[in-house]
Tab-separated table of C-alpha atoms in Angstrom:
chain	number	residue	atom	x	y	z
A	1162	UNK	CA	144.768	118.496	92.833
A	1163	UNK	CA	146.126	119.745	96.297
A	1164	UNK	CA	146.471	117.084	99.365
A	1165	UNK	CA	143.215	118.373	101.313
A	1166	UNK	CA	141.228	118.693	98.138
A	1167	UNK	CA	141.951	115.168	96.962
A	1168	UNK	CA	141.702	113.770	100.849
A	1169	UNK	CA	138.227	115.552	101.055
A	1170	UNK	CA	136.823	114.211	97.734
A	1171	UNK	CA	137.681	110.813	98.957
A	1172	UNK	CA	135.769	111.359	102.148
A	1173	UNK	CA	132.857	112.431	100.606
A	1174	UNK	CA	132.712	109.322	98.059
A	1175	UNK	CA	133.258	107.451	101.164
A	1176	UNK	CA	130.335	109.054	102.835
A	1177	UNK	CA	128.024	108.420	99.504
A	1178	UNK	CA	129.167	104.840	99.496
A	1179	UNK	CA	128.059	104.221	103.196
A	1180	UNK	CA	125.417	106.403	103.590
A	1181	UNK	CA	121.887	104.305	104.160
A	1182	UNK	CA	120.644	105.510	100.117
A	1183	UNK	CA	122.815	102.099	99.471
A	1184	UNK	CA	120.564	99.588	101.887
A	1185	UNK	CA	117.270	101.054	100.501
A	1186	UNK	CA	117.948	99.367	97.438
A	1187	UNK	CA	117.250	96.228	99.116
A	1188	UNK	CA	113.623	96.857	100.520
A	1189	UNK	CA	111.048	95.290	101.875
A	1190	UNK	CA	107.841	94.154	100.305
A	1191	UNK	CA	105.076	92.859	102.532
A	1192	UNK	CA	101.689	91.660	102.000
A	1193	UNK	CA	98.642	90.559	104.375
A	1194	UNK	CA	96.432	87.825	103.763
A	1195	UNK	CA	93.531	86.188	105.652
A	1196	UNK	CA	93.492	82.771	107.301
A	1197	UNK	CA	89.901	81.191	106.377
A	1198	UNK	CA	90.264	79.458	109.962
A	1199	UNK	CA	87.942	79.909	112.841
A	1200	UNK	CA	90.587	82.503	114.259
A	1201	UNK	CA	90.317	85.591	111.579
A	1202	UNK	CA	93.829	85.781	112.023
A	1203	UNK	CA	96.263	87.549	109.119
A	1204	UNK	CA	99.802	86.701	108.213
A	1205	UNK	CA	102.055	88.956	107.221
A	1206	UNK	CA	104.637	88.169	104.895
A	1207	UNK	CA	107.731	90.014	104.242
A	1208	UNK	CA	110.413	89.535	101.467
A	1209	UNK	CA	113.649	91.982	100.174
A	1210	UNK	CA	113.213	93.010	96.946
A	1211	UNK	CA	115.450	90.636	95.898
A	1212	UNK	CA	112.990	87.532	96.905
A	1213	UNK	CA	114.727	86.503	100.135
A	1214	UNK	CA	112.305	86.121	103.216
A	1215	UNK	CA	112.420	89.317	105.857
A	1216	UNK	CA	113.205	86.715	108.733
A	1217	UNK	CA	113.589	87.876	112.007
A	1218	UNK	CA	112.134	90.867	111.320
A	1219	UNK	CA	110.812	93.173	114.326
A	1220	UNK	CA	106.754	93.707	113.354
A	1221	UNK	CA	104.960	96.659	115.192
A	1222	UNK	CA	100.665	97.752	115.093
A	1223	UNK	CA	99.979	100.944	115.559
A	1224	UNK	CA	96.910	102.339	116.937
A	1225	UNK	CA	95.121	105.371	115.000
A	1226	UNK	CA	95.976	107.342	118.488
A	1227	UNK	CA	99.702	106.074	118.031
A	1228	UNK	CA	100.075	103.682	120.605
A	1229	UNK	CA	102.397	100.504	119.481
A	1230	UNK	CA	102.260	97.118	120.005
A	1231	UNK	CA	104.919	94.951	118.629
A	1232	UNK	CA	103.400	91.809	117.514
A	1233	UNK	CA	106.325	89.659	117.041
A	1234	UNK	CA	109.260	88.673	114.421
A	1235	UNK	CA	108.934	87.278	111.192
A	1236	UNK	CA	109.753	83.618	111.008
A	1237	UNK	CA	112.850	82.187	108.583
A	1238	UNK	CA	109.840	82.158	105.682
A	1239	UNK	CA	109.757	86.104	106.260
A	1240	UNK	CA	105.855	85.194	107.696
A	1241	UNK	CA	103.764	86.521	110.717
A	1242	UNK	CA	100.124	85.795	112.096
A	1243	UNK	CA	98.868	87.901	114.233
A	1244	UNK	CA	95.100	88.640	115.292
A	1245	UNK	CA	93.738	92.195	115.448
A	1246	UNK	CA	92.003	93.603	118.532
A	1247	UNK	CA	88.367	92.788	117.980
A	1248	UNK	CA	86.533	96.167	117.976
A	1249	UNK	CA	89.375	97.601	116.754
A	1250	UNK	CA	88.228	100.721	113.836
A	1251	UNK	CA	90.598	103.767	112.157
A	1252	UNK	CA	93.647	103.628	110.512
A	1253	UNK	CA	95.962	100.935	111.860
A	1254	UNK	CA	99.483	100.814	110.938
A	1255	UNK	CA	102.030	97.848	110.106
A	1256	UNK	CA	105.026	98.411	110.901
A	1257	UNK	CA	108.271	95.721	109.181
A	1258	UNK	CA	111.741	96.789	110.829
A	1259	UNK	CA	114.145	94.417	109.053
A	1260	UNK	CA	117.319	96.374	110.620
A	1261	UNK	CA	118.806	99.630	109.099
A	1262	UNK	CA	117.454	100.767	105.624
A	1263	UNK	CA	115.182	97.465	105.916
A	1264	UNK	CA	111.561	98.687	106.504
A	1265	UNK	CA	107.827	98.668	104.938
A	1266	UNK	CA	104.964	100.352	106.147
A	1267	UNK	CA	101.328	99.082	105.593
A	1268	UNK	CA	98.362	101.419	106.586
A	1269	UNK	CA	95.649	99.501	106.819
A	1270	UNK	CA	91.802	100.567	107.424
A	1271	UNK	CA	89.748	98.540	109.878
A	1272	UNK	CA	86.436	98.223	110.592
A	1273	UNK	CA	85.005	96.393	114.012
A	1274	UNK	CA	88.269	94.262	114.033
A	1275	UNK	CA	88.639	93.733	110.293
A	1276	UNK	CA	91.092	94.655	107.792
A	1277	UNK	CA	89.990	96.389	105.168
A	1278	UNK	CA	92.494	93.848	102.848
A	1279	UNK	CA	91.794	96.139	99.667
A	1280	UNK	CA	92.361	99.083	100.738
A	1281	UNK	CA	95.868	99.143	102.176
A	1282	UNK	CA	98.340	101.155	101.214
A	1283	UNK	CA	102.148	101.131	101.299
A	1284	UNK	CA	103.524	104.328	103.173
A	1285	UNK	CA	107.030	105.365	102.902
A	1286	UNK	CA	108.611	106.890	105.663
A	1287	UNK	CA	111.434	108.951	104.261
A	1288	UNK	CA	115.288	108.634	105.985
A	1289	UNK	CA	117.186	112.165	106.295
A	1290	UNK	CA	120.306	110.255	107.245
A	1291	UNK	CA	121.853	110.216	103.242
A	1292	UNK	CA	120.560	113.788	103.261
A	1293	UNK	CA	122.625	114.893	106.454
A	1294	UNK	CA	125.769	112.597	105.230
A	1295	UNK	CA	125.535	113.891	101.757
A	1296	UNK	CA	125.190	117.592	103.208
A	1297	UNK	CA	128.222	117.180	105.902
A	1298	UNK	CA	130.500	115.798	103.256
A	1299	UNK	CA	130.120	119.021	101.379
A	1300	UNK	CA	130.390	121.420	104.552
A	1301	UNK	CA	133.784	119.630	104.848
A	1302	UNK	CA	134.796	119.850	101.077
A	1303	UNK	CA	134.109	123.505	101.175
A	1304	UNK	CA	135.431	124.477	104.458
A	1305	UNK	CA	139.000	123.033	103.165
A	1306	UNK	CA	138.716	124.525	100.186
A	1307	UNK	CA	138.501	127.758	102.474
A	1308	UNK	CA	140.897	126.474	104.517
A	1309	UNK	CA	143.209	126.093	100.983
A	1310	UNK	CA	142.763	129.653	100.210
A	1311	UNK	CA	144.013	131.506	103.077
A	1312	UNK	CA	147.129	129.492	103.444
């Protein structure tokens, strides 16, 4: 195998290795609950697939007309309470950023400030990034192969 052929293969196993595909394999998984308190609060709670609490975690609402309000962080048990606005109605939106390939998405119905607890749904928001990483690696193989071939 020629110099730029074997330099480019490396680069694009390099690319594969640290593309963001790798930190989706540790997700989040996050659940609401209600507090049976005076307050009608929720808590959130977040874990990695792997069981460890999502601490620190950046949480965002957002309204049905897209508007965001970040709530808060997670605590070091991976847990949030947070109230919703009272005549709140539509589909609301939970947002968990745990960093880079760390996220979870809850869309939750509400009705005259309640969550609608059984009927959320988890929503994946797709990344492009491994997409564009995995699909620059091979522009680069194939341009030196070009590259090879007029030399």
């Amino acid at each position: 195998m020629t110099q730029p052929v074997s330099t480019a293969l490396r680069a694009l196993a390099l690319a594969l290795l640290l593309s963001p595909a790798a930190a989706q394999a540790h997700g989040i998984e996050s659940s609401l609950t209600r507090l049976e308190s005076l307050t009608n609060s929720l808590v959130l709670e977040s874990r990695f697939s792997n069981g460890e609490p999502t601490s620190d975690a950046v949480v965002r609402l957002v309204a049905p007309d897209g508007e965001s309000l970040e709530l808060g962080r997670t605590n070091a048990e991976g847990q949030l309470s947070f109230a919703l606005p009272k005549q709140a109605n539509g589909e609301w939106e939970l947002q968990v950023d745990g960093g880079p390939g760390h996220r979870d998405y809850l869309e939750m119905p509400v009705k005259a400030g309640q969550a609608q607890l059984d009927q959320i749904s988890r929503h994946h928001h797709s990344n492009p990034l491994p997409w564009l990483s995995a699909l620059g690696a091979t522009a680069m193989l194939l341009g030196l192969q070009r590259m090879r071939r007029f030399r």
